[in-house]
Amino acid sequence: MTNSTVHVRRAVEHDVPTLLILMRLLAEFEGYDADFAVTEET
């Protein structure tokens, strides 16, 4: 078994585009993508 180190940090502004992609993919997977209304501006 390989040991791995994971670092968790708070999200910062430049993470927003990636987070939005992940949120949209989750909404699609969960079936509520038609109601997904989050943008970088909101």
PDB file of N, CA and C in Angstrom, residues 6-42:
ATOM      1  N   VAL A   6      -2.414  14.313   1.508  1.00  0.00           N
ATOM      2  CA  VAL A   6      -3.439  15.173   0.929  1.00  0.00           C
ATOM      3  C   VAL A   6      -3.425  16.492   1.682  1.00  0.00           C
ATOM      4  N   HIS A   7      -3.463  17.586   0.938  1.00  0.00           N
ATOM      5  CA  HIS A   7      -3.518  18.914   1.540  1.00  0.00           C
ATOM      6  C   HIS A   7      -4.865  19.532   1.195  1.00  0.00           C
ATOM      7  N   VAL A   8      -5.576  20.011   2.197  1.00  0.00           N
ATOM      8  CA  VAL A   8      -6.862  20.669   1.998  1.00  0.00           C
ATOM      9  C   VAL A   8      -6.682  22.139   2.345  1.00  0.00           C
ATOM     10  N   ARG A   9      -7.202  23.010   1.481  1.00  0.00           N
ATOM     11  CA  ARG A   9      -7.101  24.442   1.740  1.00  0.00           C
ATOM     12  C   ARG A   9      -8.420  25.101   1.391  1.00  0.00           C
ATOM     13  N   ARG A  10      -8.592  26.291   1.872  1.00  0.00           N
ATOM     14  CA  ARG A  10      -9.783  27.063   1.533  1.00  0.00           C
ATOM     15  C   ARG A  10      -9.732  27.443   0.060  1.00  0.00           C
ATOM     16  N   ALA A  11     -10.892  27.519  -0.544  1.00  0.00           N
ATOM     17  CA  ALA A  11     -10.967  27.971  -1.933  1.00  0.00           C
ATOM     18  C   ALA A  11     -10.643  29.456  -1.989  1.00  0.00           C
ATOM     19  N   VAL A  12     -10.023  29.846  -3.080  1.00  0.00           N
ATOM     20  CA  VAL A  12      -9.712  31.256  -3.314  1.00  0.00           C
ATOM     21  C   VAL A  12     -10.331  31.669  -4.647  1.00  0.00           C
ATOM     22  N   GLU A  13     -10.313  32.955  -4.931  1.00  0.00           N
ATOM     23  CA  GLU A  13     -11.013  33.486  -6.102  1.00  0.00           C
ATOM     24  C   GLU A  13     -10.629  32.793  -7.407  1.00  0.00           C
ATOM     25  N   HIS A  14      -9.361  32.482  -7.589  1.00  0.00           N
ATOM     26  CA  HIS A  14      -8.975  31.854  -8.858  1.00  0.00           C
ATOM     27  C   HIS A  14      -9.443  30.402  -8.977  1.00  0.00           C
ATOM     28  N   ASP A  15     -10.024  29.842  -7.924  1.00  0.00           N
ATOM     29  CA  ASP A  15     -10.603  28.499  -7.972  1.00  0.00           C
ATOM     30  C   ASP A  15     -12.025  28.496  -8.541  1.00  0.00           C
ATOM     31  N   VAL A  16     -12.644  29.662  -8.635  1.00  0.00           N
ATOM     32  CA  VAL A  16     -14.056  29.752  -9.013  1.00  0.00           C
ATOM     33  C   VAL A  16     -14.377  29.062 -10.338  1.00  0.00           C
ATOM     34  N   PRO A  17     -13.648  29.299 -11.426  1.00  0.00           N
ATOM     35  CA  PRO A  17     -14.004  28.620 -12.685  1.00  0.00           C
ATOM     36  C   PRO A  17     -14.019  27.090 -12.562  1.00  0.00           C
ATOM     37  N   THR A  18     -13.052  26.532 -11.885  1.00  0.00           N
ATOM     38  CA  THR A  18     -12.996  25.075 -11.703  1.00  0.00           C
ATOM     39  C   THR A  18     -14.132  24.599 -10.811  1.00  0.00           C
ATOM     40  N   LEU A  19     -14.421  25.336  -9.758  1.00  0.00           N
ATOM     41  CA  LEU A  19     -15.517  24.961  -8.868  1.00  0.00           C
ATOM     42  C   LEU A  19     -16.856  24.996  -9.595  1.00  0.00           C
ATOM     43  N   LEU A  20     -17.046  25.989 -10.457  1.00  0.00           N
ATOM     44  CA  LEU A  20     -18.290  26.054 -11.224  1.00  0.00           C
ATOM     45  C   LEU A  20     -18.446  24.853 -12.147  1.00  0.00           C
ATOM     46  N   ILE A  21     -17.370  24.442 -12.767  1.00  0.00           N
ATOM     47  CA  ILE A  21     -17.418  23.243 -13.618  1.00  0.00           C
ATOM     48  C   ILE A  21     -17.836  22.032 -12.792  1.00  0.00           C
ATOM     49  N   LEU A  22     -17.214  21.857 -11.645  1.00  0.00           N
ATOM     50  CA  LEU A  22     -17.545  20.718 -10.786  1.00  0.00           C
ATOM     51  C   LEU A  22     -18.988  20.788 -10.300  1.00  0.00           C
ATOM     52  N   MET A  23     -19.450  21.985  -9.954  1.00  0.00           N
ATOM     53  CA  MET A  23     -20.830  22.153  -9.497  1.00  0.00           C
ATOM     54  C   MET A  23     -21.824  21.841 -10.615  1.00  0.00           C
ATOM     55  N   ARG A  24     -21.520  22.280 -11.839  1.00  0.00           N
ATOM     56  CA  ARG A  24     -22.404  21.983 -12.977  1.00  0.00           C
ATOM     57  C   ARG A  24     -22.454  20.482 -13.250  1.00  0.00           C
ATOM     58  N   LEU A  25     -21.303  19.835 -13.179  1.00  0.00           N
ATOM     59  CA  LEU A  25     -21.267  18.387 -13.393  1.00  0.00           C
ATOM     60  C   LEU A  25     -22.065  17.654 -12.326  1.00  0.00           C
ATOM     61  N   LEU A  26     -21.974  18.098 -11.086  1.00  0.00           N
ATOM     62  CA  LEU A  26     -22.758  17.484 -10.017  1.00  0.00           C
ATOM     63  C   LEU A  26     -24.249  17.712 -10.250  1.00  0.00           C
ATOM     64  N   ALA A  27     -24.618  18.925 -10.640  1.00  0.00           N
ATOM     65  CA  ALA A  27     -26.028  19.217 -10.925  1.00  0.00           C
ATOM     66  C   ALA A  27     -26.548  18.318 -12.043  1.00  0.00           C
ATOM     67  N   GLU A  28     -25.747  18.141 -13.069  1.00  0.00           N
ATOM     68  CA  GLU A  28     -26.131  17.264 -14.177  1.00  0.00           C
ATOM     69  C   GLU A  28     -26.295  15.826 -13.696  1.00  0.00           C
ATOM     70  N   PHE A  29     -25.349  15.349 -12.913  1.00  0.00           N
ATOM     71  CA  PHE A  29     -25.394  13.988 -12.390  1.00  0.00           C
ATOM     72  C   PHE A  29     -26.621  13.775 -11.508  1.00  0.00           C
ATOM     73  N   GLU A  30     -26.945  14.776 -10.689  1.00  0.00           N
ATOM     74  CA  GLU A  30     -28.074  14.664  -9.760  1.00  0.00           C
ATOM     75  C   GLU A  30     -29.417  14.955 -10.426  1.00  0.00           C
ATOM     76  N   GLY A  31     -29.383  15.440 -11.670  1.00  0.00           N
ATOM     77  CA  GLY A  31     -30.611  15.663 -12.411  1.00  0.00           C
ATOM     78  C   GLY A  31     -31.266  17.016 -12.185  1.00  0.00           C
ATOM     79  N   TYR A  32     -30.548  17.983 -11.666  1.00  0.00           N
ATOM     80  CA  TYR A  32     -31.138  19.311 -11.503  1.00  0.00           C
ATOM     81  C   TYR A  32     -30.370  20.375 -12.283  1.00  0.00           C
ATOM     82  N   ASP A  33     -29.734  19.972 -13.357  1.00  0.00           N
ATOM     83  CA  ASP A  33     -28.960  20.915 -14.164  1.00  0.00           C
ATOM     84  C   ASP A  33     -29.841  21.988 -14.809  1.00  0.00           C
ATOM     85  N   ALA A  34     -31.109  21.687 -15.079  1.00  0.00           N
ATOM     86  CA  ALA A  34     -31.998  22.697 -15.658  1.00  0.00           C
ATOM     87  C   ALA A  34     -32.259  23.835 -14.674  1.00  0.00           C
ATOM     88  N   ASP A  35     -32.120  23.567 -13.393  1.00  0.00           N
ATOM     89  CA  ASP A  35     -32.351  24.578 -12.358  1.00  0.00           C
ATOM     90  C   ASP A  35     -31.063  25.226 -11.869  1.00  0.00           C
ATOM     91  N   PHE A  36     -29.934  24.790 -12.377  1.00  0.00           N
ATOM     92  CA  PHE A  36     -28.639  25.314 -11.926  1.00  0.00           C
ATOM     93  C   PHE A  36     -28.477  26.743 -12.425  1.00  0.00           C
ATOM     94  N   ALA A  37     -28.291  27.690 -11.512  1.00  0.00           N
ATOM     95  CA  ALA A  37     -28.266  29.101 -11.898  1.00  0.00           C
ATOM     96  C   ALA A  37     -27.071  29.855 -11.315  1.00  0.00           C
ATOM     97  N   VAL A  38     -26.013  29.177 -10.966  1.00  0.00           N
ATOM     98  CA  VAL A  38     -24.845  29.831 -10.375  1.00  0.00           C
ATOM     99  C   VAL A  38     -23.909  30.289 -11.488  1.00  0.00           C
ATOM    100  N   THR A  39     -23.421  31.519 -11.364  1.00  0.00           N
ATOM    101  CA  THR A  39     -22.443  32.056 -12.307  1.00  0.00           C
ATOM    102  C   THR A  39     -21.285  32.650 -11.516  1.00  0.00           C
ATOM    103  N   GLU A  40     -20.246  33.054 -12.194  1.00  0.00           N
ATOM    104  CA  GLU A  40     -19.121  33.696 -11.514  1.00  0.00           C
ATOM    105  C   GLU A  40     -19.543  35.025 -10.896  1.00  0.00           C
ATOM    106  N   GLU A  41     -20.585  35.622 -11.409  1.00  0.00           N
ATOM    107  CA  GLU A  41     -21.037  36.909 -10.905  1.00  0.00           C
ATOM    108  C   GLU A  41     -21.929  36.789  -9.671  1.00  0.00           C
ATOM    109  N   THR A  42     -22.525  35.603  -9.444  1.00  0.00           N
ATOM    110  CA  THR A  42     -23.458  35.469  -8.314  1.00  0.00           C
ATOM    111  C   THR A  42     -22.816  34.888  -7.099  1.00  0.00           C
TER     112      THR A  42
END
